[in-house]
Coordinates of C-alpha atoms in Angstrom, one line a residue:
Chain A
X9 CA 0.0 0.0 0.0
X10 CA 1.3 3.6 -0.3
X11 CA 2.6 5.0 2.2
X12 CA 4.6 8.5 3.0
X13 CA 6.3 8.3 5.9
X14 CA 8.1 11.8 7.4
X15 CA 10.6 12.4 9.8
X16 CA 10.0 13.4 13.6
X17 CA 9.2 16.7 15.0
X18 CA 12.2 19.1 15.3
X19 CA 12.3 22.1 17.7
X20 CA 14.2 24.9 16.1
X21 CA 16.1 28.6 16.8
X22 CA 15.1 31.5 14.7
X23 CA 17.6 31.9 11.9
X24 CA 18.3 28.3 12.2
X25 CA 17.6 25.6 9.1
X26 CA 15.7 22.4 8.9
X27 CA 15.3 19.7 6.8
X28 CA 12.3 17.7 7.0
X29 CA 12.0 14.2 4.7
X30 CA 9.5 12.2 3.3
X31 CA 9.8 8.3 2.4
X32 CA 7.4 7.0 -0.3
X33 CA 6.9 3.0 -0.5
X34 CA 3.9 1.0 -2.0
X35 CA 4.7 2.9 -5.5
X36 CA 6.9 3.7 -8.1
X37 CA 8.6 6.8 -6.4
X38 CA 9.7 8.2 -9.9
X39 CA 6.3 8.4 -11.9
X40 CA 4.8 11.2 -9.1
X41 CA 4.5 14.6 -8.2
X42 CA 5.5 15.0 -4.1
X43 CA 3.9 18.5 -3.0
X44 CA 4.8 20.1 0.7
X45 CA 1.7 21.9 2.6
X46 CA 1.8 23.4 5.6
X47 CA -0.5 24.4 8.9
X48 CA 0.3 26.5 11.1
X49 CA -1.9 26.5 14.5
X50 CA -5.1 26.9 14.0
X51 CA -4.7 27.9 10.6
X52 CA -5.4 26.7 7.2
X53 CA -3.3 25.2 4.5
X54 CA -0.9 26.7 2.8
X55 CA 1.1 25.0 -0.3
X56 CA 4.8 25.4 -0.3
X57 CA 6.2 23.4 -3.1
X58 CA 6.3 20.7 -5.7
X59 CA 8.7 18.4 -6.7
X60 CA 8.0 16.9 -10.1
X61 CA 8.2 13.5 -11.2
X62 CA 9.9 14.5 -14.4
X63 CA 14.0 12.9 -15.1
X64 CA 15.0 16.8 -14.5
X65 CA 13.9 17.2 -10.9
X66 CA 11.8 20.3 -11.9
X67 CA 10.9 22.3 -8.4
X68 CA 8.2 24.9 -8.2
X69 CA 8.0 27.2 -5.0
X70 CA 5.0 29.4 -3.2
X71 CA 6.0 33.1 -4.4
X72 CA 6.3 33.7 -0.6
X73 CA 9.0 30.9 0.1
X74 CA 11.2 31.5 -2.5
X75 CA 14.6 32.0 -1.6
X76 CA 14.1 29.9 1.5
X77 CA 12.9 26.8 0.8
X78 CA 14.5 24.2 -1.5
X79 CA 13.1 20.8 -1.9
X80 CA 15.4 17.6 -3.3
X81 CA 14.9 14.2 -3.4
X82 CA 16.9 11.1 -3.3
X83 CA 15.4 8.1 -5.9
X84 CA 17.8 5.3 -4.2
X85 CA 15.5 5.7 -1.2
X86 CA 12.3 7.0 -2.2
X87 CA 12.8 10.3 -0.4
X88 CA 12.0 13.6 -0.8
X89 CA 13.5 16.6 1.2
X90 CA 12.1 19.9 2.3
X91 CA 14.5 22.3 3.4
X92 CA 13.3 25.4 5.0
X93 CA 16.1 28.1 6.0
X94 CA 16.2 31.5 7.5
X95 CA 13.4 29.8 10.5
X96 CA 11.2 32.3 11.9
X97 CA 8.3 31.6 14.7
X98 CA 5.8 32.1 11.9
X99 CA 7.1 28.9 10.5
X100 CA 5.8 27.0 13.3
X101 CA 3.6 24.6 11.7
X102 CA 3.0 20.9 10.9
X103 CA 4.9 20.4 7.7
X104 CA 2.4 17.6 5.6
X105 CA 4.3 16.0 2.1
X106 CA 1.1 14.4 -0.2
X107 CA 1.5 13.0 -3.4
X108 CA 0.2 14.1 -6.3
X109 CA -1.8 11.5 -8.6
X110 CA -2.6 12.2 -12.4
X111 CA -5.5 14.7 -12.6
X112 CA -3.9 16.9 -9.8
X113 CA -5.3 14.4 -7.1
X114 CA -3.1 14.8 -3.6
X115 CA -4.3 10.9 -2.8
X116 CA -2.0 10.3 -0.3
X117 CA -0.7 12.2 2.5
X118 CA 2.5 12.0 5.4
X119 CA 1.7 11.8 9.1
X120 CA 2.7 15.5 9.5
X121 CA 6.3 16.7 10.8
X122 CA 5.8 19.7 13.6
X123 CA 8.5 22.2 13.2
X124 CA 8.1 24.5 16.0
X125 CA 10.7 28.2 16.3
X126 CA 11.1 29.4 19.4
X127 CA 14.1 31.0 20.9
Chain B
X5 CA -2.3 38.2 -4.1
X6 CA -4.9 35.2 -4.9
X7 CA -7.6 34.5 -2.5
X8 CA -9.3 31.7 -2.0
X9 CA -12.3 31.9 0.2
X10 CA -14.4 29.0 2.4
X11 CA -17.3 29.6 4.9
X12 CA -15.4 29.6 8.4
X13 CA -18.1 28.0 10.0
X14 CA -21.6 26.2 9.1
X15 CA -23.5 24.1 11.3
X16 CA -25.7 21.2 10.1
X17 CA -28.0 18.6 12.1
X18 CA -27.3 15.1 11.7
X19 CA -29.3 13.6 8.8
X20 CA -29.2 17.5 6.9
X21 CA -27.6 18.7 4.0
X22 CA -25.3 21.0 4.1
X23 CA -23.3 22.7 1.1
X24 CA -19.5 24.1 1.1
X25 CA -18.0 26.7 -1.0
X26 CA -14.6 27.3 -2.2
X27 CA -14.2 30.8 -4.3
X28 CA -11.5 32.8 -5.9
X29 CA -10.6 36.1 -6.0
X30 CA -9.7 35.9 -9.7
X31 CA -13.3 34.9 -10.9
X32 CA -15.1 31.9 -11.2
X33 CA -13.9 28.3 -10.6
X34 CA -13.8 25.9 -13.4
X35 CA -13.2 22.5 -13.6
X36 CA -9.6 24.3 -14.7
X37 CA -8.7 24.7 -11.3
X38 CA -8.8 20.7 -10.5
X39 CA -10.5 21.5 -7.4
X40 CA -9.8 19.2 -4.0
X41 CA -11.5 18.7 -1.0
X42 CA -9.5 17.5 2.1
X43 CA -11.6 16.1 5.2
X44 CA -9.1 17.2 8.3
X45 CA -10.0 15.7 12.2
X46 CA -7.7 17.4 14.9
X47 CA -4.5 15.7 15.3
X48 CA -4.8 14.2 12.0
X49 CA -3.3 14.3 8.5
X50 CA -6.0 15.7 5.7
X51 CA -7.6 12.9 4.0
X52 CA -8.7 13.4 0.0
X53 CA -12.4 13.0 -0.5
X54 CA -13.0 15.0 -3.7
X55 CA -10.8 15.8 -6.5
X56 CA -10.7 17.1 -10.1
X57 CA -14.2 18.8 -9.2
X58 CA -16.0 15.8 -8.6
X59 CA -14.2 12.3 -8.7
X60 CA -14.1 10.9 -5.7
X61 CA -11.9 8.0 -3.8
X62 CA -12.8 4.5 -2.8
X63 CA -12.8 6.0 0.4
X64 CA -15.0 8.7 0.0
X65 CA -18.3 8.2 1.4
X66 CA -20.9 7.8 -0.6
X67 CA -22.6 11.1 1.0
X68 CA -19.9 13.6 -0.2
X69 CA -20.2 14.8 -3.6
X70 CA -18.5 17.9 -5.7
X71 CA -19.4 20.1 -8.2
X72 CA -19.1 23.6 -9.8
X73 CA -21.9 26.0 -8.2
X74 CA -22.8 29.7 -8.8
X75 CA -18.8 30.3 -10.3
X76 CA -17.9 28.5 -7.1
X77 CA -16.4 24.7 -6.5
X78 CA -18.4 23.0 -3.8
X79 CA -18.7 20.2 -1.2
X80 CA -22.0 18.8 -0.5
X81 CA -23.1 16.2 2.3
X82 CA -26.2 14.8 2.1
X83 CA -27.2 12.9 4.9
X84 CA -24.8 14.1 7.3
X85 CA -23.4 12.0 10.0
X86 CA -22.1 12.7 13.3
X87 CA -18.6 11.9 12.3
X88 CA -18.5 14.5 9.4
X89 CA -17.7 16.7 12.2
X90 CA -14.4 18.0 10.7
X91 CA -12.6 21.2 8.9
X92 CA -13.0 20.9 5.7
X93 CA -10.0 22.1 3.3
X94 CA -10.2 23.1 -0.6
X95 CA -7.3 23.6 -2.7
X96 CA -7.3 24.8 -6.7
X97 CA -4.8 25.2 -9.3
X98 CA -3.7 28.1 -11.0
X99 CA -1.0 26.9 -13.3
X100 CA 2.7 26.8 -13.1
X101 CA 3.4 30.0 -11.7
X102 CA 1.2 30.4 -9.0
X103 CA 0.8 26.9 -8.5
X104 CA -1.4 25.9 -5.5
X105 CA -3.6 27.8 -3.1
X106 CA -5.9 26.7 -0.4
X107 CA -8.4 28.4 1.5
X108 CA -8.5 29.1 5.1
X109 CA -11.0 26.0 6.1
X110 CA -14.5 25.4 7.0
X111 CA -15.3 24.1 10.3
X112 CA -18.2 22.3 9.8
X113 CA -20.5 21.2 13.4
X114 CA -22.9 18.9 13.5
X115 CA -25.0 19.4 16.4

């Protein structure tokens, strides 16, 4: 079965960086689109970025992230990366990774990875 | 800046109907905007019940159904049960530039 499995909660300094991942299994990892969303308390979602499923790695970024977000991925172990730099306490949020099915259907979602910035 | 705008809040008795809207500041939805609809329970992960407008998942109840309403994308539940009690999430498309937006949520009650 698919599954997207993300990486534990990290507690984090403003200014600092964090890297958050995302292992797919129960599908080929190369034929899909991996989006980042996140929530911040109380809040609503907000989309961050894509990763494509194309050969070329093509990334796409929310107009407000750019700059400060970069997402990679690793096809030897189904991961992708989301790398958020520059942490300030409005990036306290649970950071979701969902997969993108043909149609633009987000079919499957990750647990949820709380990044919390406090000093 | 795009805008994408639910209800904050409805409220529906169990066995009701109750409809959901998601609209855009740039004009009407169309089936363009592959529009989703996320169920989301506190503490949990959003879970996929309506995409593309109004294809749903084996997983979607029966009950939930989506469609293009008034230059809006909506959510209907007909026959609501005590366990739609959720927030309920849309997200549209608006190509490669802009990519994604979602709206701020509506926290539907059933009481």
């Amino acid at each position: 079965q698919v599954q997207l499995v993300q990486s534990g909660a990290e507690i984090k300094k403003p200014g600092a960086s964090v890297k958050v991942s995302c292992k797919a299994s129960g599908y080929t990892f190369t034929s899909y689109n991996v989006h980042w969303v996140r929530q911040a308390p109380g809040q609503g979602l907000e989309w961050v970025g894509i990763m494509e499923y194309t050969g070329d790695s093509y990334t796409a970024y929310a107009q407000r992230f750019q700059g400060r977000v970069t997402v990679t991925r690793d096809t030897s172990t189904s991961t992708v990366y989301m790398e958020l730099s520059s942490l300030r306490a409005e990036d306290t949020a649970v950071y979701y990774c969902a997969r993108e099915a043909p149609g633009g259907d987000f079919d499957y979602w990750g647990q949820g990875t709380l990044v919390a910035v406090s000093s | 800046q795009t805008v994408v705008t639910q209800e904050p809040s409805l409220t529906v008795s169990p066995g009701g109907t109750v409809t959901l809207t998601c609209a855009s500041s740039t004009g009407a939805v169309t089936s363009g905007y592959f529009p989703n609809w996320f169920q989301q329970k506190p503490g949990q992960a959003p879970r996929t019940l309506i995409y593309g407008t109004t294809k749903k998942h084996s997983w979607t109840p029966a009950r939930f159904s989506g469609s293009l309403l008034g230059g809006k994308a909506a959510l209907t539940l007909s026959g609501v049960q005590p366990e739609d009690e959720a927030e309920y999430h849309c997200l549209l498309y608006y190509g490669r530039v802009l990519n994604w937006v979602s709206g701020g949520g509506t926290k539907l009650t059933v009481l």
